[in-house]
């Protein structure tokens, strides 16, 4: 299940990559399937991202990418949005 979701996430993100902005990066990154369309989480065990400080969100994404912060799901997903951390974080901070 997790593997299927990841493949779908990568495919969707690659297709949506041409027009890069925070909202579309977030949507096409597949983030909404867990964190909700506007960053209000779909599942009670997943964190809300809406309204979060952008600098904090950027740091978490980079920490997931480097492995400083460990979570099997996010360690796999965060690298997909490399280079788009700030745009996504700005979008989420404004929700
Ligand atoms: C398969 C579900 C899933 C998907 C898809 C997903 N996340 Fe996550 N995310 C999680 C979970 C679960 C956590 C909590 C990890 C932990 O416990 O450390 C998390 C944590 C985070 C955090 C840290 C929140 C905090 O309060 O510290 C950020 C930021 C984040 N995700 C951003 C994203 C972005 C951006 C995307 C899309 C590129 C994304 N996530 C896609 C499940 C997901």
JSON list of C-alpha atoms and ligand atoms in Angstrom, two decimals:
[
{"chain": "A", "resi": 1, "resn": "UNK", "atom": "CA", "xyz": [0.00, 0.00, 0.00]},
{"chain": "A", "resi": 2, "resn": "UNK", "atom": "CA", "xyz": [2.71, 2.45, 0.99]},
{"chain": "A", "resi": 3, "resn": "UNK", "atom": "CA", "xyz": [4.76, 1.51, -2.07]},
{"chain": "A", "resi": 4, "resn": "UNK", "atom": "CA", "xyz": [1.80, 2.03, -4.40]},
{"chain": "A", "resi": 5, "resn": "UNK", "atom": "CA", "xyz": [1.09, 5.40, -2.86]},
{"chain": "A", "resi": 6, "resn": "UNK", "atom": "CA", "xyz": [4.72, 6.44, -3.29]},
{"chain": "A", "resi": 7, "resn": "UNK", "atom": "CA", "xyz": [4.79, 5.46, -6.95]},
{"chain": "A", "resi": 8, "resn": "UNK", "atom": "CA", "xyz": [1.59, 7.39, -7.52]},
{"chain": "A", "resi": 9, "resn": "UNK", "atom": "CA", "xyz": [3.04, 10.34, -5.66]},
{"chain": "A", "resi": 10, "resn": "UNK", "atom": "CA", "xyz": [6.20, 10.42, -7.75]},
{"chain": "A", "resi": 11, "resn": "UNK", "atom": "CA", "xyz": [4.25, 10.10, -11.00]},
{"chain": "A", "resi": 12, "resn": "UNK", "atom": "CA", "xyz": [1.79, 12.83, -10.10]},
{"chain": "A", "resi": 13, "resn": "UNK", "atom": "CA", "xyz": [4.51, 15.14, -8.92]},
{"chain": "A", "resi": 14, "resn": "UNK", "atom": "CA", "xyz": [6.63, 14.73, -12.02]},
{"chain": "A", "resi": 15, "resn": "UNK", "atom": "CA", "xyz": [3.67, 15.52, -14.23]},
{"chain": "A", "resi": 16, "resn": "UNK", "atom": "CA", "xyz": [2.77, 18.64, -12.27]},
{"chain": "A", "resi": 17, "resn": "UNK", "atom": "CA", "xyz": [6.30, 19.93, -12.01]},
{"chain": "A", "resi": 18, "resn": "UNK", "atom": "CA", "xyz": [6.31, 22.24, -15.02]},
{"chain": "A", "resi": 19, "resn": "UNK", "atom": "CA", "xyz": [4.48, 25.10, -13.33]},
{"chain": "A", "resi": 20, "resn": "UNK", "atom": "CA", "xyz": [6.21, 25.43, -9.98]},
{"chain": "A", "resi": 21, "resn": "UNK", "atom": "CA", "xyz": [4.50, 27.28, -7.18]},
{"chain": "A", "resi": 22, "resn": "UNK", "atom": "CA", "xyz": [3.75, 26.37, -3.59]},
{"chain": "A", "resi": 23, "resn": "UNK", "atom": "CA", "xyz": [0.14, 25.34, -4.05]},
{"chain": "A", "resi": 24, "resn": "UNK", "atom": "CA", "xyz": [0.75, 23.20, -7.10]},
{"chain": "A", "resi": 25, "resn": "UNK", "atom": "CA", "xyz": [3.99, 21.77, -5.67]},
{"chain": "A", "resi": 26, "resn": "UNK", "atom": "CA", "xyz": [2.06, 20.74, -2.58]},
{"chain": "A", "resi": 27, "resn": "UNK", "atom": "CA", "xyz": [-0.85, 19.31, -4.57]},
{"chain": "A", "resi": 28, "resn": "UNK", "atom": "CA", "xyz": [1.23, 17.49, -7.16]},
{"chain": "A", "resi": 29, "resn": "UNK", "atom": "CA", "xyz": [3.63, 16.24, -4.49]},
{"chain": "A", "resi": 30, "resn": "UNK", "atom": "CA", "xyz": [0.82, 14.07, -3.18]},
{"chain": "A", "resi": 31, "resn": "UNK", "atom": "CA", "xyz": [1.07, 15.76, 0.21]},
{"chain": "A", "resi": 32, "resn": "UNK", "atom": "CA", "xyz": [-2.69, 16.36, 0.35]},
{"chain": "A", "resi": 33, "resn": "UNK", "atom": "CA", "xyz": [-3.50, 12.65, 0.44]},
{"chain": "A", "resi": 34, "resn": "UNK", "atom": "CA", "xyz": [-2.17, 12.59, 3.99]},
{"chain": "A", "resi": 35, "resn": "UNK", "atom": "CA", "xyz": [-1.99, 16.19, 5.13]},
{"chain": "A", "resi": 36, "resn": "UNK", "atom": "CA", "xyz": [-5.24, 17.41, 3.51]},
{"chain": "A", "resi": 37, "resn": "UNK", "atom": "CA", "xyz": [-5.79, 19.81, 0.59]},
{"chain": "A", "resi": 38, "resn": "UNK", "atom": "CA", "xyz": [-5.04, 22.88, 2.69]},
{"chain": "A", "resi": 39, "resn": "UNK", "atom": "CA", "xyz": [-2.75, 21.27, 5.25]},
{"chain": "A", "resi": 40, "resn": "UNK", "atom": "CA", "xyz": [-5.45, 20.17, 7.67]},
{"chain": "A", "resi": 41, "resn": "UNK", "atom": "CA", "xyz": [-4.68, 16.50, 8.11]},
{"chain": "A", "resi": 42, "resn": "UNK", "atom": "CA", "xyz": [-6.97, 13.74, 6.87]},
{"chain": "A", "resi": 43, "resn": "UNK", "atom": "CA", "xyz": [-5.93, 11.32, 9.65]},
{"chain": "A", "resi": 44, "resn": "UNK", "atom": "CA", "xyz": [-5.67, 12.07, 13.36]},
{"chain": "A", "resi": 45, "resn": "UNK", "atom": "CA", "xyz": [-2.20, 10.51, 13.50]},
{"chain": "A", "resi": 46, "resn": "UNK", "atom": "CA", "xyz": [-0.81, 12.82, 10.77]},
{"chain": "A", "resi": 47, "resn": "UNK", "atom": "CA", "xyz": [0.21, 16.37, 11.62]},
{"chain": "A", "resi": 48, "resn": "UNK", "atom": "CA", "xyz": [-1.64, 19.48, 10.42]},
{"chain": "A", "resi": 49, "resn": "UNK", "atom": "CA", "xyz": [0.66, 21.71, 8.35]},
{"chain": "A", "resi": 50, "resn": "UNK", "atom": "CA", "xyz": [-1.69, 24.68, 7.80]},
{"chain": "A", "resi": 51, "resn": "UNK", "atom": "CA", "xyz": [-0.60, 27.88, 9.46]},
{"chain": "A", "resi": 52, "resn": "UNK", "atom": "CA", "xyz": [2.78, 26.48, 10.41]},
{"chain": "A", "resi": 53, "resn": "UNK", "atom": "CA", "xyz": [5.79, 28.81, 10.43]},
{"chain": "A", "resi": 54, "resn": "UNK", "atom": "CA", "xyz": [7.42, 28.53, 7.00]},
{"chain": "A", "resi": 55, "resn": "UNK", "atom": "CA", "xyz": [10.96, 28.36, 8.41]},
{"chain": "A", "resi": 56, "resn": "UNK", "atom": "CA", "xyz": [9.96, 25.41, 10.60]},
{"chain": "A", "resi": 57, "resn": "UNK", "atom": "CA", "xyz": [8.36, 23.55, 7.68]},
{"chain": "A", "resi": 58, "resn": "UNK", "atom": "CA", "xyz": [11.43, 24.09, 5.49]},
{"chain": "A", "resi": 59, "resn": "UNK", "atom": "CA", "xyz": [13.68, 22.79, 8.27]},
{"chain": "A", "resi": 60, "resn": "UNK", "atom": "CA", "xyz": [11.54, 19.67, 8.78]},
{"chain": "A", "resi": 61, "resn": "UNK", "atom": "CA", "xyz": [11.56, 18.86, 5.05]},
{"chain": "A", "resi": 62, "resn": "UNK", "atom": "CA", "xyz": [15.35, 19.25, 4.89]},
{"chain": "A", "resi": 63, "resn": "UNK", "atom": "CA", "xyz": [15.78, 17.19, 8.07]},
{"chain": "A", "resi": 64, "resn": "UNK", "atom": "CA", "xyz": [13.62, 14.43, 6.57]},
{"chain": "A", "resi": 65, "resn": "UNK", "atom": "CA", "xyz": [15.74, 14.58, 3.40]},
{"chain": "A", "resi": 66, "resn": "UNK", "atom": "CA", "xyz": [19.04, 14.33, 5.28]},
{"chain": "A", "resi": 67, "resn": "UNK", "atom": "CA", "xyz": [17.77, 11.78, 7.79]},
{"chain": "A", "resi": 68, "resn": "UNK", "atom": "CA", "xyz": [18.36, 14.05, 10.78]},
{"chain": "A", "resi": 69, "resn": "UNK", "atom": "CA", "xyz": [14.63, 13.55, 11.42]},
{"chain": "A", "resi": 70, "resn": "UNK", "atom": "CA", "xyz": [13.57, 9.94, 11.08]},
{"chain": "A", "resi": 71, "resn": "UNK", "atom": "CA", "xyz": [10.18, 8.85, 9.78]},
{"chain": "A", "resi": 72, "resn": "UNK", "atom": "CA", "xyz": [9.95, 6.09, 7.17]},
{"chain": "A", "resi": 73, "resn": "UNK", "atom": "CA", "xyz": [7.14, 7.80, 5.24]},
{"chain": "A", "resi": 74, "resn": "UNK", "atom": "CA", "xyz": [8.50, 11.32, 5.19]},
{"chain": "A", "resi": 75, "resn": "UNK", "atom": "CA", "xyz": [12.10, 10.20, 4.65]},
{"chain": "A", "resi": 76, "resn": "UNK", "atom": "CA", "xyz": [10.86, 8.63, 1.39]},
{"chain": "A", "resi": 77, "resn": "UNK", "atom": "CA", "xyz": [8.65, 11.54, 0.33]},
{"chain": "A", "resi": 78, "resn": "UNK", "atom": "CA", "xyz": [10.62, 14.67, 1.29]},
{"chain": "A", "resi": 79, "resn": "UNK", "atom": "CA", "xyz": [13.34, 14.20, -1.38]},
{"chain": "A", "resi": 80, "resn": "UNK", "atom": "CA", "xyz": [10.64, 14.41, -4.07]},
{"chain": "A", "resi": 81, "resn": "UNK", "atom": "CA", "xyz": [10.14, 18.11, -3.30]},
{"chain": "A", "resi": 82, "resn": "UNK", "atom": "CA", "xyz": [13.82, 19.04, -3.08]},
{"chain": "A", "resi": 83, "resn": "UNK", "atom": "CA", "xyz": [14.20, 22.64, -4.24]},
{"chain": "A", "resi": 84, "resn": "UNK", "atom": "CA", "xyz": [10.53, 23.38, -3.57]},
{"chain": "A", "resi": 85, "resn": "UNK", "atom": "CA", "xyz": [10.62, 23.36, 0.23]},
{"chain": "A", "resi": 86, "resn": "UNK", "atom": "CA", "xyz": [10.31, 27.13, 0.59]},
{"chain": "A", "resi": 87, "resn": "UNK", "atom": "CA", "xyz": [7.44, 27.47, -1.90]},
{"chain": "A", "resi": 88, "resn": "UNK", "atom": "CA", "xyz": [5.48, 24.69, -0.21]},
{"chain": "A", "resi": 89, "resn": "UNK", "atom": "CA", "xyz": [6.22, 26.08, 3.24]},
{"chain": "A", "resi": 90, "resn": "UNK", "atom": "CA", "xyz": [5.09, 29.57, 2.21]},
{"chain": "A", "resi": 91, "resn": "UNK", "atom": "CA", "xyz": [1.86, 28.14, 0.82]},
{"chain": "A", "resi": 92, "resn": "UNK", "atom": "CA", "xyz": [1.16, 26.16, 4.00]},
{"chain": "A", "resi": 93, "resn": "UNK", "atom": "CA", "xyz": [1.96, 29.10, 6.28]},
{"chain": "A", "resi": 94, "resn": "UNK", "atom": "CA", "xyz": [-0.77, 31.11, 4.53]},
{"chain": "A", "resi": 95, "resn": "UNK", "atom": "CA", "xyz": [-3.52, 28.49, 4.95]},
{"chain": "B", "resi": 1, "resn": "LIG", "atom": "C1", "xyz": [1.69, 8.77, 3.25]},
{"chain": "B", "resi": 1, "resn": "LIG", "atom": "C2", "xyz": [1.33, 9.92, 4.08]},
{"chain": "B", "resi": 1, "resn": "LIG", "atom": "C3", "xyz": [2.13, 11.19, 3.93]},
{"chain": "B", "resi": 1, "resn": "LIG", "atom": "C4", "xyz": [2.38, 11.90, 2.77]},
{"chain": "B", "resi": 1, "resn": "LIG", "atom": "C5", "xyz": [1.98, 11.55, 1.34]},
{"chain": "B", "resi": 1, "resn": "LIG", "atom": "C6", "xyz": [3.12, 13.07, 3.17]},
{"chain": "B", "resi": 1, "resn": "LIG", "atom": "N1", "xyz": [3.30, 13.09, 4.52]},
{"chain": "B", "resi": 1, "resn": "LIG", "atom": "FE1", "xyz": [4.24, 14.55, 5.58]},
{"chain": "B", "resi": 1, "resn": "LIG", "atom": "N2", "xyz": [4.01, 13.46, 7.29]},
{"chain": "B", "resi": 1, "resn": "LIG", "atom": "C7", "xyz": [3.37, 12.25, 7.37]},
{"chain": "B", "resi": 1, "resn": "LIG", "atom": "C8", "xyz": [3.49, 11.75, 8.73]},
{"chain": "B", "resi": 1, "resn": "LIG", "atom": "C9", "xyz": [2.93, 10.44, 9.26]},
{"chain": "B", "resi": 1, "resn": "LIG", "atom": "C10", "xyz": [4.23, 12.71, 9.44]},
{"chain": "B", "resi": 1, "resn": "LIG", "atom": "C11", "xyz": [4.67, 12.65, 10.92]},
{"chain": "B", "resi": 1, "resn": "LIG", "atom": "C12", "xyz": [6.09, 12.12, 10.95]},
{"chain": "B", "resi": 1, "resn": "LIG", "atom": "C13", "xyz": [6.64, 11.93, 12.33]},
{"chain": "B", "resi": 1, "resn": "LIG", "atom": "O1", "xyz": [5.93, 11.35, 13.17]},
{"chain": "B", "resi": 1, "resn": "LIG", "atom": "O2", "xyz": [7.78, 12.35, 12.58]},
{"chain": "B", "resi": 1, "resn": "LIG", "atom": "C14", "xyz": [4.53, 13.78, 8.50]},
{"chain": "B", "resi": 1, "resn": "LIG", "atom": "C15", "xyz": [5.22, 14.93, 8.84]},
{"chain": "B", "resi": 1, "resn": "LIG", "atom": "C16", "xyz": [5.42, 16.01, 8.00]},
{"chain": "B", "resi": 1, "resn": "LIG", "atom": "C17", "xyz": [6.00, 17.27, 8.37]},
{"chain": "B", "resi": 1, "resn": "LIG", "atom": "C18", "xyz": [6.47, 17.66, 9.77]},
{"chain": "B", "resi": 1, "resn": "LIG", "atom": "C19", "xyz": [5.30, 18.28, 10.51]},
{"chain": "B", "resi": 1, "resn": "LIG", "atom": "C20", "xyz": [5.65, 18.75, 11.90]},
{"chain": "B", "resi": 1, "resn": "LIG", "atom": "O3", "xyz": [4.75, 19.29, 12.56]},
{"chain": "B", "resi": 1, "resn": "LIG", "atom": "O4", "xyz": [6.79, 18.60, 12.35]},
{"chain": "B", "resi": 1, "resn": "LIG", "atom": "C21", "xyz": [6.01, 18.06, 7.26]},
{"chain": "B", "resi": 1, "resn": "LIG", "atom": "C22", "xyz": [6.53, 19.49, 7.16]},
{"chain": "B", "resi": 1, "resn": "LIG", "atom": "C23", "xyz": [5.45, 17.28, 6.19]},
{"chain": "B", "resi": 1, "resn": "LIG", "atom": "N3", "xyz": [5.09, 16.05, 6.66]},
{"chain": "B", "resi": 1, "resn": "LIG", "atom": "C24", "xyz": [5.31, 17.74, 4.89]},
{"chain": "B", "resi": 1, "resn": "LIG", "atom": "C25", "xyz": [4.88, 16.95, 3.83]},
{"chain": "B", "resi": 1, "resn": "LIG", "atom": "C26", "xyz": [4.92, 17.38, 2.46]},
{"chain": "B", "resi": 1, "resn": "LIG", "atom": "C27", "xyz": [5.38, 18.74, 1.97]},
{"chain": "B", "resi": 1, "resn": "LIG", "atom": "C28", "xyz": [4.47, 16.33, 1.71]},
{"chain": "B", "resi": 1, "resn": "LIG", "atom": "C29", "xyz": [4.38, 16.20, 0.21]},
{"chain": "B", "resi": 1, "resn": "LIG", "atom": "C30", "xyz": [5.63, 16.36, -0.51]},
{"chain": "B", "resi": 1, "resn": "LIG", "atom": "C31", "xyz": [4.11, 15.26, 2.65]},
{"chain": "B", "resi": 1, "resn": "LIG", "atom": "N4", "xyz": [4.40, 15.68, 3.92]},
{"chain": "B", "resi": 1, "resn": "LIG", "atom": "C32", "xyz": [3.57, 14.04, 2.29]},
{"chain": "B", "resi": 1, "resn": "LIG", "atom": "C33", "xyz": [2.70, 11.59, 6.35]},
{"chain": "B", "resi": 1, "resn": "LIG", "atom": "C34", "xyz": [2.72, 11.95, 5.02]}
]
